[in-house]
CSV table of C-alpha atoms (C1' of nucleotides) in Angstrom, one decimal:
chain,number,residue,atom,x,y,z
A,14,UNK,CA,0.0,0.0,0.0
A,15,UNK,CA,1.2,3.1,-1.0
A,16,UNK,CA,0.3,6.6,0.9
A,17,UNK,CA,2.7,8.6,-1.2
A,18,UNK,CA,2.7,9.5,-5.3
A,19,UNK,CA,6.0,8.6,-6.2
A,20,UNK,CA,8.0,10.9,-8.8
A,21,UNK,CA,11.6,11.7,-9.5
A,22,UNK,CA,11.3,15.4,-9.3
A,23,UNK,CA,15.0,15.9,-9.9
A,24,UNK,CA,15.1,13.9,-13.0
A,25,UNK,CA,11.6,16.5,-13.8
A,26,UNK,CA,13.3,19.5,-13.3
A,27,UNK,CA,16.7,18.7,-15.1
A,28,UNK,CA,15.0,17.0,-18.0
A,29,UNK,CA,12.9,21.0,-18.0
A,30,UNK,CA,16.3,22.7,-17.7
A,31,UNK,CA,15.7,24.2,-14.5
A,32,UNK,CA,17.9,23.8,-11.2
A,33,UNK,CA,17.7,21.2,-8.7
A,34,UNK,CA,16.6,23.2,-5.8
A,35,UNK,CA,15.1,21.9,-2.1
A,36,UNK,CA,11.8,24.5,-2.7
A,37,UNK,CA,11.7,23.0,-6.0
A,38,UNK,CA,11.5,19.2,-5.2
A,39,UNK,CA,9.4,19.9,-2.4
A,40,UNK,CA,6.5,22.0,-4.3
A,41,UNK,CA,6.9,19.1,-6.9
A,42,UNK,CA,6.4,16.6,-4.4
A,43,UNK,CA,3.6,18.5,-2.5
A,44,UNK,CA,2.1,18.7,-5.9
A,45,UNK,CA,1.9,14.8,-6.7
A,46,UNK,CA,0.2,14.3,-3.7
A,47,UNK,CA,-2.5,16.9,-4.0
A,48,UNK,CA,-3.6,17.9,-7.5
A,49,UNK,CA,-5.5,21.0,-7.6
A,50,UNK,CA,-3.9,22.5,-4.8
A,51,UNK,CA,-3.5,26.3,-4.7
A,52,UNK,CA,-0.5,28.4,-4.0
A,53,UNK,CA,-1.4,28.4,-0.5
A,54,UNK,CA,-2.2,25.0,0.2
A,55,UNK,CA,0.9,23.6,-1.0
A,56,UNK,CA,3.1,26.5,0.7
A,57,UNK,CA,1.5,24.8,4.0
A,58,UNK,CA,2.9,21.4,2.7
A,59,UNK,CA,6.0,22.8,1.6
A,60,UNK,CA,6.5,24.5,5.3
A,61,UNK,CA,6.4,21.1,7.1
A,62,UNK,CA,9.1,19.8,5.1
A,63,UNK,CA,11.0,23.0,4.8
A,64,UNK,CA,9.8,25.1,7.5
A,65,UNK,CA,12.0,28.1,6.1
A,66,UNK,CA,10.2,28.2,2.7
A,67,UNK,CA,8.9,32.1,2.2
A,68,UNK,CA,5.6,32.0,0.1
A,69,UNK,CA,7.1,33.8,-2.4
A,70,UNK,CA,8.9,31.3,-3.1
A,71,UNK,CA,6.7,28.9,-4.0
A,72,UNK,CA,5.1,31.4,-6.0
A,73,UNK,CA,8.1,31.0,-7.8
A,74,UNK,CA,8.2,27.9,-8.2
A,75,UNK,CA,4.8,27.6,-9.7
A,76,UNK,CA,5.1,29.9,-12.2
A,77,UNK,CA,8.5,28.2,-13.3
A,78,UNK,CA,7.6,24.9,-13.4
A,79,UNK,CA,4.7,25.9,-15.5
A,80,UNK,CA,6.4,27.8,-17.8
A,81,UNK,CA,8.9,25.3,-18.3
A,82,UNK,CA,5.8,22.6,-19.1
A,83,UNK,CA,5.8,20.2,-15.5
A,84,UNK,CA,2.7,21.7,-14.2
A,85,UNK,CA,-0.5,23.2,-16.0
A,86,UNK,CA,-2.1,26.4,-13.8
A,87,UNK,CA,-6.0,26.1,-13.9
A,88,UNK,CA,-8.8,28.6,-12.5
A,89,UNK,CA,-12.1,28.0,-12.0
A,90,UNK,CA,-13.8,31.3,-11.7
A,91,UNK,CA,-14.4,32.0,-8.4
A,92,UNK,CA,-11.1,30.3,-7.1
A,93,UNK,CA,-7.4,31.4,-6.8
A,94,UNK,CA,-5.1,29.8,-9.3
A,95,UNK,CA,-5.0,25.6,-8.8
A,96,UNK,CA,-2.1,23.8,-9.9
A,97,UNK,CA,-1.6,19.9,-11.2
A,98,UNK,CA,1.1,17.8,-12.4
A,99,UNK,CA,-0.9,16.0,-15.1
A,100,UNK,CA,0.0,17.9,-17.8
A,101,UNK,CA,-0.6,17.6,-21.9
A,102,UNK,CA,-3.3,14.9,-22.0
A,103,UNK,CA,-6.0,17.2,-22.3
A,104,UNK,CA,-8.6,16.5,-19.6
A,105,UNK,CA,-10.8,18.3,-18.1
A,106,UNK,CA,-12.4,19.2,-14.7
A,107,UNK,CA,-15.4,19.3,-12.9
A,108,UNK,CA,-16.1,21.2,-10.4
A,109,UNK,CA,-18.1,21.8,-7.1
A,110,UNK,CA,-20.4,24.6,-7.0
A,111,UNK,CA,-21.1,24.2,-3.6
A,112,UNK,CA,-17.5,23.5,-1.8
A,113,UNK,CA,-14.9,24.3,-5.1
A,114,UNK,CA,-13.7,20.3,-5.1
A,115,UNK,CA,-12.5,19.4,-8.1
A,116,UNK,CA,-12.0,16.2,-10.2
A,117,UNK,CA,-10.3,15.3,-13.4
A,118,UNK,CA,-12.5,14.4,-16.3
A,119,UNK,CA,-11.2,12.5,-19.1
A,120,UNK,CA,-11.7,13.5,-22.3
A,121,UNK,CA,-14.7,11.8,-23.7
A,122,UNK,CA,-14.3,12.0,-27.0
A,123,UNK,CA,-10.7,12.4,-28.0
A,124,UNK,CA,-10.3,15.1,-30.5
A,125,UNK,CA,-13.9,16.0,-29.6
A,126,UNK,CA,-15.8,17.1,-33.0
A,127,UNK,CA,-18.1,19.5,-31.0
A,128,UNK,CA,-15.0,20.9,-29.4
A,129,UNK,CA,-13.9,23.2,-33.1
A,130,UNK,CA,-16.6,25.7,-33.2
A,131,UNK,CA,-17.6,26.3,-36.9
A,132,UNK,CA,-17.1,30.2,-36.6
A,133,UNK,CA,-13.6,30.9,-35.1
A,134,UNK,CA,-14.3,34.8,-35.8
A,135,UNK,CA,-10.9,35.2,-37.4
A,136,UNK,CA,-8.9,34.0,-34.2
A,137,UNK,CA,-6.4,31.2,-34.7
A,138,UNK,CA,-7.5,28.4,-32.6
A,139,UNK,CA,-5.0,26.5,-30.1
A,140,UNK,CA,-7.1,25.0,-27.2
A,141,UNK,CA,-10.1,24.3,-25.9
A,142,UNK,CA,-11.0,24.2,-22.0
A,143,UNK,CA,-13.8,22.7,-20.6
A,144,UNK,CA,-15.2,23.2,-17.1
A,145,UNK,CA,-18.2,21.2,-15.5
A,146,UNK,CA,-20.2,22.5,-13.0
A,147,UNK,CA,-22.1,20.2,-10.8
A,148,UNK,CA,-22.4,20.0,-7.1
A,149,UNK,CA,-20.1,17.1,-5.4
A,150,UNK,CA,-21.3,13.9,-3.7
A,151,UNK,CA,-20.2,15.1,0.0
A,152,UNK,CA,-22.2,18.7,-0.9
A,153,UNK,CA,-25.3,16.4,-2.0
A,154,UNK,CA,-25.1,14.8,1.1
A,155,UNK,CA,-24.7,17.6,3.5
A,156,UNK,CA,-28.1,19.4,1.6
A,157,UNK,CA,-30.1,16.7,2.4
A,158,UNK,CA,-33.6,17.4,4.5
A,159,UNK,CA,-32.5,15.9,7.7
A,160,UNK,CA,-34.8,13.2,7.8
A,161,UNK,CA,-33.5,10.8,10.3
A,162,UNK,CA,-33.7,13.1,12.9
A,163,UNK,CA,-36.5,13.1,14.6
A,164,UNK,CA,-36.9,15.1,18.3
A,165,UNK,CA,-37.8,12.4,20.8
B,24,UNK,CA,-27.7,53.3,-39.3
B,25,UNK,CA,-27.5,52.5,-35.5
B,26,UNK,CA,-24.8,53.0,-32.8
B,27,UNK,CA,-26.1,52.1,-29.8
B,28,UNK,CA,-27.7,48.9,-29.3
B,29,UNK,CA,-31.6,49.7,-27.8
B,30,UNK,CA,-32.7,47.4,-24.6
B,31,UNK,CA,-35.3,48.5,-21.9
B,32,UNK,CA,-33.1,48.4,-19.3
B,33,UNK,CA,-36.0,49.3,-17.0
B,34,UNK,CA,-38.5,46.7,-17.9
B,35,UNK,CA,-35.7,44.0,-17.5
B,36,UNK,CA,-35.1,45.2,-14.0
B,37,UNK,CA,-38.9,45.5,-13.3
B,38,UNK,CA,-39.2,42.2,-14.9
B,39,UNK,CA,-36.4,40.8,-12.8
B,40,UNK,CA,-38.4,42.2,-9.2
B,41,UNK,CA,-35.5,45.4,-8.8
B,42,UNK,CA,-35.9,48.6,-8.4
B,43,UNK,CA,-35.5,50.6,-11.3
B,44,UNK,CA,-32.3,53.0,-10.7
B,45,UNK,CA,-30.2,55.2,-12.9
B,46,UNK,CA,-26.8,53.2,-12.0
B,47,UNK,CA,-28.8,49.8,-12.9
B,48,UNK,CA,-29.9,51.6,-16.0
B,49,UNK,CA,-26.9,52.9,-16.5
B,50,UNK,CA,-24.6,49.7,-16.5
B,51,UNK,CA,-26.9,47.6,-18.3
B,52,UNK,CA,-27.0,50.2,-21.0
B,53,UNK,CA,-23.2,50.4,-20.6
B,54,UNK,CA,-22.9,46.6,-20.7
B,55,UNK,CA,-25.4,46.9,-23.8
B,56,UNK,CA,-22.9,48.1,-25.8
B,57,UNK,CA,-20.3,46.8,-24.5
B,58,UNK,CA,-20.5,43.0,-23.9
B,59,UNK,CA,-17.4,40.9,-21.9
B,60,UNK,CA,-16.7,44.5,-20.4
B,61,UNK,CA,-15.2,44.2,-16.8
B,62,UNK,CA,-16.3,45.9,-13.7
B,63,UNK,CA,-14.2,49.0,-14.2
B,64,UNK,CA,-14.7,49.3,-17.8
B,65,UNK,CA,-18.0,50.0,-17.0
B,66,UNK,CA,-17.6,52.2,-14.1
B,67,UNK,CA,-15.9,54.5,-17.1
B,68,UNK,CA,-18.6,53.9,-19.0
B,69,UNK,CA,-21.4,54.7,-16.9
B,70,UNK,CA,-19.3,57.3,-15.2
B,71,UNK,CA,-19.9,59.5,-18.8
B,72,UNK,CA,-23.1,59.3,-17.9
B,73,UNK,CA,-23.9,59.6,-14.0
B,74,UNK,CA,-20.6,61.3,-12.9
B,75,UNK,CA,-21.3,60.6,-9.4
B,76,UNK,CA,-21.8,57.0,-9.7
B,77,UNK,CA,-19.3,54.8,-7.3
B,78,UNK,CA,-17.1,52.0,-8.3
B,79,UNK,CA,-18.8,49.7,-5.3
B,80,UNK,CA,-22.2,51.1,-6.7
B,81,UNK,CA,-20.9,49.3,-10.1
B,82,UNK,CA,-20.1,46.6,-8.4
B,83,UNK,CA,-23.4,46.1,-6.2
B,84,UNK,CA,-25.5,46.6,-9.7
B,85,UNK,CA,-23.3,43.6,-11.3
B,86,UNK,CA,-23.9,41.2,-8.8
B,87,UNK,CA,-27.6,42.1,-8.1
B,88,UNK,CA,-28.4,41.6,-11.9
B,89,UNK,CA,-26.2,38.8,-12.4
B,90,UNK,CA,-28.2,36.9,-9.6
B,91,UNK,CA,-31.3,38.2,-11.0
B,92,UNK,CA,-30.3,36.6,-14.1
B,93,UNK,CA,-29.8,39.4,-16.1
B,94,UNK,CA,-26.1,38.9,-17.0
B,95,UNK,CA,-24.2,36.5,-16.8
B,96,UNK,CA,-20.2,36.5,-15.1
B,97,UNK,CA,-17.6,35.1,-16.8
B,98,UNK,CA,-13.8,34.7,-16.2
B,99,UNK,CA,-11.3,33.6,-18.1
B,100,UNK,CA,-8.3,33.0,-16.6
B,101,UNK,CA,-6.1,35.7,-16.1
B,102,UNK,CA,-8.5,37.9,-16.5
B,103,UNK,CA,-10.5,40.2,-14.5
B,104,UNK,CA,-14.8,38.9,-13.8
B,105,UNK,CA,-16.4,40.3,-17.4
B,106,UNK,CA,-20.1,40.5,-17.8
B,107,UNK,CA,-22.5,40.2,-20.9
B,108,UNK,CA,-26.3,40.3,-21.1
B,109,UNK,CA,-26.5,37.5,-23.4
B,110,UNK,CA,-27.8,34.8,-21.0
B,111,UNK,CA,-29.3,31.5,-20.9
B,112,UNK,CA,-28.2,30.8,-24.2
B,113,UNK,CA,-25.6,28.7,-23.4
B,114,UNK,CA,-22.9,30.3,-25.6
B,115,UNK,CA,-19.4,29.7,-25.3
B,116,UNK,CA,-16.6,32.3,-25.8
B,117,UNK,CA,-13.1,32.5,-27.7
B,118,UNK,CA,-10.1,34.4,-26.0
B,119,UNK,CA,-6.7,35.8,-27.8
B,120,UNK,CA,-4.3,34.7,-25.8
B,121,UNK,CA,-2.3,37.5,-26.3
B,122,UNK,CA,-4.6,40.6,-26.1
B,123,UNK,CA,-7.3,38.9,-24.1
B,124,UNK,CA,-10.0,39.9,-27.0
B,125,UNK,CA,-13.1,37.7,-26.3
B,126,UNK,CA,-15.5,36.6,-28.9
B,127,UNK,CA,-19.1,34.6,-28.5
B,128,UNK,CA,-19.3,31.1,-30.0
B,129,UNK,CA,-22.6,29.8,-30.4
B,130,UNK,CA,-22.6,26.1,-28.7
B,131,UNK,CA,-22.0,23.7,-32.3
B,132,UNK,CA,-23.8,20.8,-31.4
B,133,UNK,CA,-26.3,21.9,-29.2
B,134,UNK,CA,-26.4,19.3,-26.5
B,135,UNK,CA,-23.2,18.3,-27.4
B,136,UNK,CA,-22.7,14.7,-26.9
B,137,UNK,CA,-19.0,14.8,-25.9
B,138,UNK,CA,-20.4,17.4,-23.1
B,139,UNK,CA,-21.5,15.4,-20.9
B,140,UNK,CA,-19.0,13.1,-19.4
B,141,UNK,CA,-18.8,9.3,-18.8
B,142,UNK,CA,-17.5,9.5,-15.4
B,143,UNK,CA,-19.3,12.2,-13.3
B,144,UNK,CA,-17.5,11.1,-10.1
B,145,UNK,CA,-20.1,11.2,-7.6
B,146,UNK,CA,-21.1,15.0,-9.1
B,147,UNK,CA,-24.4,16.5,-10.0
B,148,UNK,CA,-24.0,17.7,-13.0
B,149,UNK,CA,-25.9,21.0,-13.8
B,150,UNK,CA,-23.0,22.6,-16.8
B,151,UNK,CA,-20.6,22.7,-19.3
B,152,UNK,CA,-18.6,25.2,-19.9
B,153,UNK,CA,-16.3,25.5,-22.8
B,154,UNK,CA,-13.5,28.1,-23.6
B,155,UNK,CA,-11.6,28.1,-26.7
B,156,UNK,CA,-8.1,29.8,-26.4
B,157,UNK,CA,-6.4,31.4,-29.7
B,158,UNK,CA,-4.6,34.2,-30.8
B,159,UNK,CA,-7.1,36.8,-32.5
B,160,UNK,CA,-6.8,38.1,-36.1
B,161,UNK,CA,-5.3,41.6,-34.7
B,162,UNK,CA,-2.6,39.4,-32.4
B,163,UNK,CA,-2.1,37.9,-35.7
B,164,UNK,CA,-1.2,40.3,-37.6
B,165,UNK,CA,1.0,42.4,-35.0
B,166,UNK,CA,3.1,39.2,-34.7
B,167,UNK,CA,3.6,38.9,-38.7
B,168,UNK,CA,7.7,39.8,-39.3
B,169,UNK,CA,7.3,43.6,-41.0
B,170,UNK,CA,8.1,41.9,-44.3
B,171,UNK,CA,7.0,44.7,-46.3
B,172,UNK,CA,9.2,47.4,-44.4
B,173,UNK,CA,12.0,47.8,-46.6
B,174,UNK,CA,14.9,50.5,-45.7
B,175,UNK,CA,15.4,52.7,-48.1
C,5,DT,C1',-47.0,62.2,0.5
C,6,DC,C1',-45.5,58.6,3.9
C,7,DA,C1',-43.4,54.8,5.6
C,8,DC,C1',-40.7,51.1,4.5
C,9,DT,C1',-37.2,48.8,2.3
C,10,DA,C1',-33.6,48.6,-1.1
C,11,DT,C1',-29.8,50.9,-2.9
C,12,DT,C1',-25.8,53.9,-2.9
C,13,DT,C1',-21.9,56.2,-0.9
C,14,DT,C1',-17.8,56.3,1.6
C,15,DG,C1',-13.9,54.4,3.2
C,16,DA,C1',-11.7,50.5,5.3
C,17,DC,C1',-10.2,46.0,4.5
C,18,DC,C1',-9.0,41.5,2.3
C,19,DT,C1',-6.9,37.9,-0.7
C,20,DA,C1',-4.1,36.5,-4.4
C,21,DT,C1',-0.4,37.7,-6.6
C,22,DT,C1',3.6,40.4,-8.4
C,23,DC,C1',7.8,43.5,-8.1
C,24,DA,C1',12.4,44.6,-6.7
C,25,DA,C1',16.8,44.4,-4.3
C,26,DA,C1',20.0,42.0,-1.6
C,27,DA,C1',21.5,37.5,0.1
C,28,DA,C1',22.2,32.7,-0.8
C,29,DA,C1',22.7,28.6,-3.4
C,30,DG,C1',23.2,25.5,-7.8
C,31,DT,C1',26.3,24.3,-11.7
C,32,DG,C1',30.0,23.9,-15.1
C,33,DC,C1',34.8,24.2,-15.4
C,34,DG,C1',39.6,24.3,-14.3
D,1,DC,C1',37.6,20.6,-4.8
D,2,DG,C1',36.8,25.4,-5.2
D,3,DC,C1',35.7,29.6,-8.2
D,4,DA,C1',33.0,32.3,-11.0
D,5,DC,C1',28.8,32.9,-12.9
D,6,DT,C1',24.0,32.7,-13.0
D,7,DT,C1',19.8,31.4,-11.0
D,8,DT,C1',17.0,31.1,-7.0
D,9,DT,C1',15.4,32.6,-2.6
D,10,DT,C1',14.4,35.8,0.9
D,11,DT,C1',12.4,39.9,2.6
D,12,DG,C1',9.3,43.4,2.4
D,13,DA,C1',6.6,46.5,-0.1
D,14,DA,C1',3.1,47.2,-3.6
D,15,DT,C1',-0.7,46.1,-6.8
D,16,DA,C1',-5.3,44.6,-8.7
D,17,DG,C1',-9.7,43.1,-8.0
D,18,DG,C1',-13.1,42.9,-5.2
D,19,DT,C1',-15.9,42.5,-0.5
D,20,DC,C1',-17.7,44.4,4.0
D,21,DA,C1',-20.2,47.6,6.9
D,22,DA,C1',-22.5,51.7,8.4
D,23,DA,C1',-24.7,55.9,7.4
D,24,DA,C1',-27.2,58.6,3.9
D,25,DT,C1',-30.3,58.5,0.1
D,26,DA,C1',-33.7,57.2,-3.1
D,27,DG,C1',-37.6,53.8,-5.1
D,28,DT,C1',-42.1,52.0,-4.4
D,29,DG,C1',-46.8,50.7,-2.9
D,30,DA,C1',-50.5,52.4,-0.2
DNA sequence: TCACTATTTTGACCTATTCAAAAAAGTGCG
DNA sequence: CGCACTTTTTTGAATAGGTCAAAATAGTGA
């Protein structure tokens, strides 16, 4: 049984042409083990490993390993900037309207055929994003009528 | 010949239950003519208008019509919350990548088959949202070589 | 026109993020 | 191994975008 997502972020970051750093392997590390975090979340993570990490610095180190292609930024309106290491396969996320969780969606489809609008209004097409918006089993749950409880 | 587009911004507010007011009037009409404008963009706008207005009284009158259904928010990311009447039509939108231009796209397939997705994950689905990124014909251009700019 | 409630103003405050300069640390090379 | 060079990190301030709250004002139905 495994508790930890095991990556080489050393071998990440050389094969991107960046420097080996501790902030760097840490926020990579922090990263496998919770997709979608924020900047914040995983400066908490990286502070229990390195507890003199400065925020900025993981700032940083998001934006650089993004840039260099390890990490893909997304935002879900709404929500500060969430960060994941599962990069260039082209998925997609839903999202909870209630409580902000988010899951990976596959891509259905593949090169999706309703996914190239027929009217591209002159602009040179590169990507297209999609976002579901659905409320999340937990939120179901919790807006449930309380039904079971009944006043003796 | 017409430059302004023509809605009744006070029968939509009556319509919608709020009171009719010259800032509401005044952003709608604003946002009218301006669709995917941001909140201070419009506080420009409606500022040629009603001098007086507030930035927070901009504010209030885009969230109170955007729950009344009036408008609808979107936010690409990287960008700033932008507004547009153009509601319930479930329209998607195109954004330059370089000059953050926005364009409507109207939704190809309807309900598009590869929208809804195999694995919902527990979540109630209730949307799909899609955004195509690109670079826009102006971007285009601008980023041509100046081929035709010959020293004399 | 009144009374009641919704809206607007004003000004403080907050979060997420970037900027900038100095200090520290990684890396290739001798 | 140790230096020189460059990149990264720290520190602290600054910014953008937007919310909160209380008092003043303005719509609206009767």
């Amino acid at each position: 049984m495994q508790t930890a997502v095991t990556i080489d972020p050393a071998a990440m970051l050389r094969e991107a042409g960046l420097r080996v750093t501790d902030s760097r392997i840490a926020v990579l590390t922090a990263l496998a083990n919770n997709p979608h975090a924020g900047a914040d979340a995983l400066f908490v993570r990286v502070q229990q490993v390195l507890p003199n990490t400065s925020r900025q610095a993981v700032y940083n180190v998001l934006n650089d390993i993004t840039d260099a292609g390890l990490a893909r930024r997304i935002e879900p309106a709404g929500q500060p900037g969430l960060f994941e290491l599962r990069v260039g396969d082209n998925h997609h996320h839903i999202v909870c309207k209630t409580c902000g969780a988010i899951a990976d969606v596959d891509c259905v489809t593949g090169h999706a055929p309703c996914l190239t609008p027929n009217e591209t209004q002159g602009f040179d097409l590169s990507e297209a994003e999609v976002t579901f918006w659905g409320v999340c089993a937990n939120c179901k749950t919790a807006a449930l009528p309380n039904t079971s409880i009944v006043p003796a």
